Structures are given as C-alpha cells and as structure tokens.
Amino acid sequence: QVQLAESGGGLVQPGGSLRLSCAASGFSSNYYVRGWFRQAPGKEREGVSCISRSTGNTYYADSVKGRFTISRDKNTVYLQMNGLKPEDTAVYYCATRHGTSCALDSMNYSYWGQGTQVTVSS
C-alpha cells in the first residue's frame, strides 16, 4: 500500500522560508513522478512543482519559479520554499504517479498525502 506523508508546514512571516518533506512508502517503482500541489480556501487545487525520479527533470508553476526548489533524496521529496508571500498560504499536498514525464496534471496522480498547512502572515 502506497503511503505519502507530508511534514514541515507551519506559520511563517512574509519573506520567510519553510521546507516541506514528503516521505513515501510502499512504492516500489523507480519510474515515478512526485508532485506538490496546494489548495487555498475557496480556490481550486493548483500544481506547484514536480520532479521525475528517472530523469531528474523538474517543473515549477510560474507563481513559484525562482522561489521554490524541489529535490529528492531516496524516497523523500522536499520542497524548499523561500521568499514566502501571503498568497502562498494553502494546504500543500504531495502526490505521486507512475511515469517519467514531470507535469502538474493532478488528475493523473494516483496517490496523495493528507496535506500540510502553510500559513504566511505577519
């Protein structure tokens, strides 16, 4: 059974940093893509970033490009978030799917974590 567990969320002031972690278990394939998505109150879920396990390719939404960095270490994927803004406030979800192409099409992600709250406020 595939399980994803996010951690690292919290309250941070504008301009601050957080690092989210997504630990995976039960996923045996080396051909997978891990993505980060977020959903703010009253808004649709949006893709933030993804990384391909086999190619190492990464992708970022325009709203976070230059501020967020995705990385991987064994079965854990990280999202380093710098220069946080109030509009980054959301529940952040980790998700994974089989494949090699990194894309933020949430409907194609099969496994999801429970989410971790990120609040950016002074």
Tab-separated table of C-alpha atoms in Angstrom:
chain	number	residue	atom	x	y	z
A	1	GLN	CA	0.000	0.000	0.000
A	2	VAL	CA	1.411	3.341	-1.074
A	3	GLN	CA	1.561	5.971	1.629
A	4	LEU	CA	2.732	9.559	1.410
A	5	ALA	CA	3.336	11.663	4.483
A	6	GLU	CA	3.942	15.399	4.326
A	7	SER	CA	5.610	17.418	7.058
A	8	GLY	CA	7.216	20.786	7.565
A	9	GLY	CA	4.284	23.128	7.293
A	10	GLY	CA	3.665	25.933	9.731
A	11	LEU	CA	3.278	29.658	10.262
A	12	VAL	CA	5.918	31.942	8.801
A	13	GLN	CA	6.221	35.659	8.217
A	14	PRO	CA	6.306	37.107	4.697
A	15	GLY	CA	9.763	36.715	3.226
A	16	GLY	CA	10.472	33.694	5.368
A	17	SER	CA	11.274	30.103	4.422
A	18	LEU	CA	9.941	26.630	5.029
A	19	ARG	CA	10.980	23.217	3.825
A	20	LEU	CA	8.287	20.636	3.208
A	21	SER	CA	9.060	16.929	3.157
A	22	CYS	CA	7.160	14.081	1.549
A	23	ALA	CA	8.145	10.611	2.654
A	24	ALA	CA	6.859	7.709	0.587
A	25	SER	CA	6.452	4.065	1.420
A	26	GLY	CA	5.072	1.090	-0.440
A	27	PHE	CA	6.015	2.464	-3.871
A	28	SER	CA	8.496	0.102	-5.452
A	29	SER	CA	8.877	1.521	-8.953
A	30	ASN	CA	11.812	3.746	-9.930
A	31	TYR	CA	9.732	5.283	-12.695
A	32	TYR	CA	7.583	7.793	-10.915
A	33	VAL	CA	6.881	11.480	-10.695
A	34	ARG	CA	6.364	13.238	-7.384
A	35	GLY	CA	4.456	16.472	-7.323
A	36	TRP	CA	3.496	19.192	-4.908
A	37	PHE	CA	0.088	20.788	-5.136
A	38	ARG	CA	-1.660	23.348	-2.994
A	39	GLN	CA	-5.179	24.459	-2.279
A	40	ALA	CA	-6.129	27.722	-0.667
A	41	PRO	CA	-9.563	28.279	0.910
A	42	GLY	CA	-12.180	28.845	-1.757
A	43	LYS	CA	-9.766	28.129	-4.594
A	44	GLU	CA	-9.089	25.174	-6.826
A	45	ARG	CA	-6.125	22.924	-6.271
A	46	GLU	CA	-3.115	24.065	-8.258
A	47	GLY	CA	0.150	22.417	-9.173
A	48	VAL	CA	3.283	23.869	-7.622
A	49	SER	CA	6.209	21.715	-8.676
A	50	CYS	CA	7.168	18.190	-9.700
A	51	ILE	CA	10.225	16.027	-10.131
A	52	SER	CA	10.813	12.907	-12.188
A	53	ARG	CA	12.631	10.111	-10.384
A	54	SER	CA	14.177	8.619	-13.526
A	55	THR	CA	15.152	11.764	-15.473
A	56	GLY	CA	15.618	14.243	-12.642
A	57	ASN	CA	13.624	16.787	-14.616
A	58	THR	CA	11.753	19.364	-12.602
A	59	TYR	CA	8.953	21.776	-13.319
A	60	TYR	CA	7.637	24.811	-11.484
A	61	ALA	CA	4.490	26.838	-11.713
A	62	ASP	CA	5.173	30.424	-12.755
A	63	SER	CA	3.908	31.671	-9.404
A	64	VAL	CA	6.733	29.943	-7.519
A	65	LYS	CA	9.542	29.895	-10.062
A	66	GLY	CA	12.735	31.315	-8.597
A	67	ARG	CA	11.460	30.997	-5.023
A	68	PHE	CA	10.731	27.290	-4.573
A	69	THR	CA	13.098	24.380	-5.183
A	70	ILE	CA	12.127	20.722	-5.402
A	71	SER	CA	14.640	17.980	-4.659
A	72	ARG	CA	14.758	14.294	-3.873
A	73	ASP	CA	16.752	12.078	-1.553
A	74	LYS	CA	15.931	8.384	-1.835
A	75	ASN	CA	12.215	8.063	-1.148
A	76	THR	CA	11.733	11.556	0.226
A	77	VAL	CA	10.969	14.631	-1.848
A	78	TYR	CA	11.490	18.122	-0.485
A	79	LEU	CA	10.082	21.491	-1.374
A	80	GLN	CA	12.265	24.353	-0.216
A	81	MET	CA	10.160	27.495	-0.139
A	82	ASN	CA	11.929	30.835	0.119
A	83	GLY	CA	10.593	34.343	-0.141
A	84	LEU	CA	7.173	33.241	1.014
A	85	LYS	CA	4.242	35.517	0.325
A	86	PRO	CA	0.774	35.654	1.909
A	87	GLU	CA	-0.647	34.271	-1.338
A	88	ASP	CA	1.374	31.095	-0.769
A	89	THR	CA	-0.921	30.296	2.152
A	90	ALA	CA	-2.591	26.952	1.447
A	91	VAL	CA	-2.702	23.305	2.320
A	92	TYR	CA	0.172	21.675	0.468
A	93	TYR	CA	-0.242	18.142	-0.815
A	94	CYS	CA	2.313	15.661	-2.030
A	95	ALA	CA	1.272	13.250	-4.755
A	96	THR	CA	2.894	10.601	-6.895
A	97	ARG	CA	2.184	8.662	-10.062
A	98	HIS	CA	3.893	6.170	-12.317
A	99	GLY	CA	5.762	7.565	-15.295
A	100	THR	CA	8.745	9.627	-16.312
A	101	SER	CA	7.380	12.945	-17.534
A	102	CYS	CA	7.067	15.697	-15.000
A	103	ALA	CA	3.768	17.502	-15.360
A	104	LEU	CA	1.308	19.102	-12.962
A	105	ASP	CA	-1.856	17.430	-14.200
A	106	SER	CA	-3.387	16.480	-10.864
A	107	MET	CA	-5.919	14.075	-12.371
A	108	ASN	CA	-3.101	11.730	-13.373
A	109	TYR	CA	-1.648	11.435	-9.888
A	110	SER	CA	-2.811	8.247	-8.222
A	111	TYR	CA	-1.576	8.628	-4.671
A	112	TRP	CA	-1.960	11.599	-2.366
A	113	GLY	CA	-0.849	12.587	1.093
A	114	GLN	CA	-3.059	14.187	3.730
A	115	GLY	CA	-1.602	17.646	3.310
A	116	THR	CA	0.257	20.096	5.499
A	117	GLN	CA	-0.842	23.653	6.254
A	118	VAL	CA	1.383	26.550	5.268
A	119	THR	CA	0.377	29.972	6.543
A	120	VAL	CA	2.266	33.101	5.587
A	121	SER	CA	1.248	36.014	7.739
A	122	SER	CA	2.712	38.808	9.810
